[in-house]
PDB file of C-alpha atoms in Angstrom:
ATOM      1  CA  UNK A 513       0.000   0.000   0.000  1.00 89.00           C
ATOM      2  CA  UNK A 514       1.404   3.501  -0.767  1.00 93.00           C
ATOM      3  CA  UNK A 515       0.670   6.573   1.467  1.00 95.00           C
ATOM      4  CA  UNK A 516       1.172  10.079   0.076  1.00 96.00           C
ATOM      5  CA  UNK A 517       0.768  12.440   2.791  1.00 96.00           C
ATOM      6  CA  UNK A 518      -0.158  15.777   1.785  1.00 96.00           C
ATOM      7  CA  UNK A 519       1.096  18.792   4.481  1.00 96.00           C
ATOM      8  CA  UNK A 520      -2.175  20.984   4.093  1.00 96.00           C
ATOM      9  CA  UNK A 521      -4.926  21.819   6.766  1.00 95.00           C
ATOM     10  CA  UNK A 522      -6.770  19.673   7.677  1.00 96.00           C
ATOM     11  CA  UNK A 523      -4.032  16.795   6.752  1.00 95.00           C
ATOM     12  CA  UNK A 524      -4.926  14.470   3.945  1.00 97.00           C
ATOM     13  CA  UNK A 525      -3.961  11.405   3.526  1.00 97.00           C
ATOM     14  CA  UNK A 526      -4.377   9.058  -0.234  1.00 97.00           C
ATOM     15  CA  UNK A 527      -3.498   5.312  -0.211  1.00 95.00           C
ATOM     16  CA  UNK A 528      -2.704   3.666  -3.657  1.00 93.00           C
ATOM     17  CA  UNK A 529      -2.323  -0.124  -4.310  1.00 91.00           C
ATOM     18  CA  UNK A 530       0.834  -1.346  -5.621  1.00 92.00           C
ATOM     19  CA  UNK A 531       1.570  -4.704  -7.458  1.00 92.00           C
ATOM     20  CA  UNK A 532       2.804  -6.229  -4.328  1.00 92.00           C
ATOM     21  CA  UNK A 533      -0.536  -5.753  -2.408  1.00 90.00           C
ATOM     22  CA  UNK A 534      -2.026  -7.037  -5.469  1.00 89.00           C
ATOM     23  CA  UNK A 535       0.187 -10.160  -5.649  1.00 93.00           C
ATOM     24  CA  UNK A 536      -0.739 -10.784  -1.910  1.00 93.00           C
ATOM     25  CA  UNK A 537      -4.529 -10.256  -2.417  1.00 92.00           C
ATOM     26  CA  UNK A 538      -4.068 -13.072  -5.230  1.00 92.00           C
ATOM     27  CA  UNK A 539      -3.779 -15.882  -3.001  1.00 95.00           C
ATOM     28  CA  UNK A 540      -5.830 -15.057   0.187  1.00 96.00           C
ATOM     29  CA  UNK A 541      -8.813 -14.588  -2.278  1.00 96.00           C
ATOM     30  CA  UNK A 542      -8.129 -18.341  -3.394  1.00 97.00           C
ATOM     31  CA  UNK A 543      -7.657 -19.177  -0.013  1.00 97.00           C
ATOM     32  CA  UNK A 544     -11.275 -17.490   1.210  1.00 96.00           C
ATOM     33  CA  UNK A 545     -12.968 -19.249  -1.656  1.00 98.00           C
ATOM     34  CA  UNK A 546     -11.499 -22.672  -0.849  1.00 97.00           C
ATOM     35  CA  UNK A 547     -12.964 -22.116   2.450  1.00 96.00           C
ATOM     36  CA  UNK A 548     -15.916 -21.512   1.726  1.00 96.00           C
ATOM     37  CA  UNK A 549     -16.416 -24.020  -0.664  1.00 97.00           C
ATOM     38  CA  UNK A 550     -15.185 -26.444   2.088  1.00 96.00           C
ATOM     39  CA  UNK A 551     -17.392 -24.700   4.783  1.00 96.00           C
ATOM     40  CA  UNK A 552     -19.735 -27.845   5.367  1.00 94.00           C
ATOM     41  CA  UNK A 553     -16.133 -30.677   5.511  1.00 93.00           C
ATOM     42  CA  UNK A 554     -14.934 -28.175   7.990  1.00 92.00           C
ATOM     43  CA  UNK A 555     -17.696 -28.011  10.145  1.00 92.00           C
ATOM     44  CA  UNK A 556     -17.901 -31.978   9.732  1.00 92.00           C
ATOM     45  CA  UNK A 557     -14.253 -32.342  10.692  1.00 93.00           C
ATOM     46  CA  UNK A 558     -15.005 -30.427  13.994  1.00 93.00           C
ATOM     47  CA  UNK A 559     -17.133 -32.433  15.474  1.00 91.00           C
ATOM     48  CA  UNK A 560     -14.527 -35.603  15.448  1.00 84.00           C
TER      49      UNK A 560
END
């Protein structure tokens, strides 16, 4: 995430994206969509 902080009153603050949030965001999407997919196995496997 990029923060440009701009000196003026009041303050303001932007945040930008960059490629390596966007490389991150990649695989925790794929991760939250395996879960829930998988929500019902998971609940199964919890009651063992």
């Amino acid at each position: 995430m990029k923060r440009t902080y701009h000196p003026t009153i009041p303050p303001k603050v932007e945040h930008e994206h960059t490629a390596m949030d966007q490389s991150f965001r990649e695989p925790v999407v794929a991760l939250c969509d395996w879960a829930l997919v998988n929500v019902p196995n998971i609940d199964e496997a919890r009651k063992e």
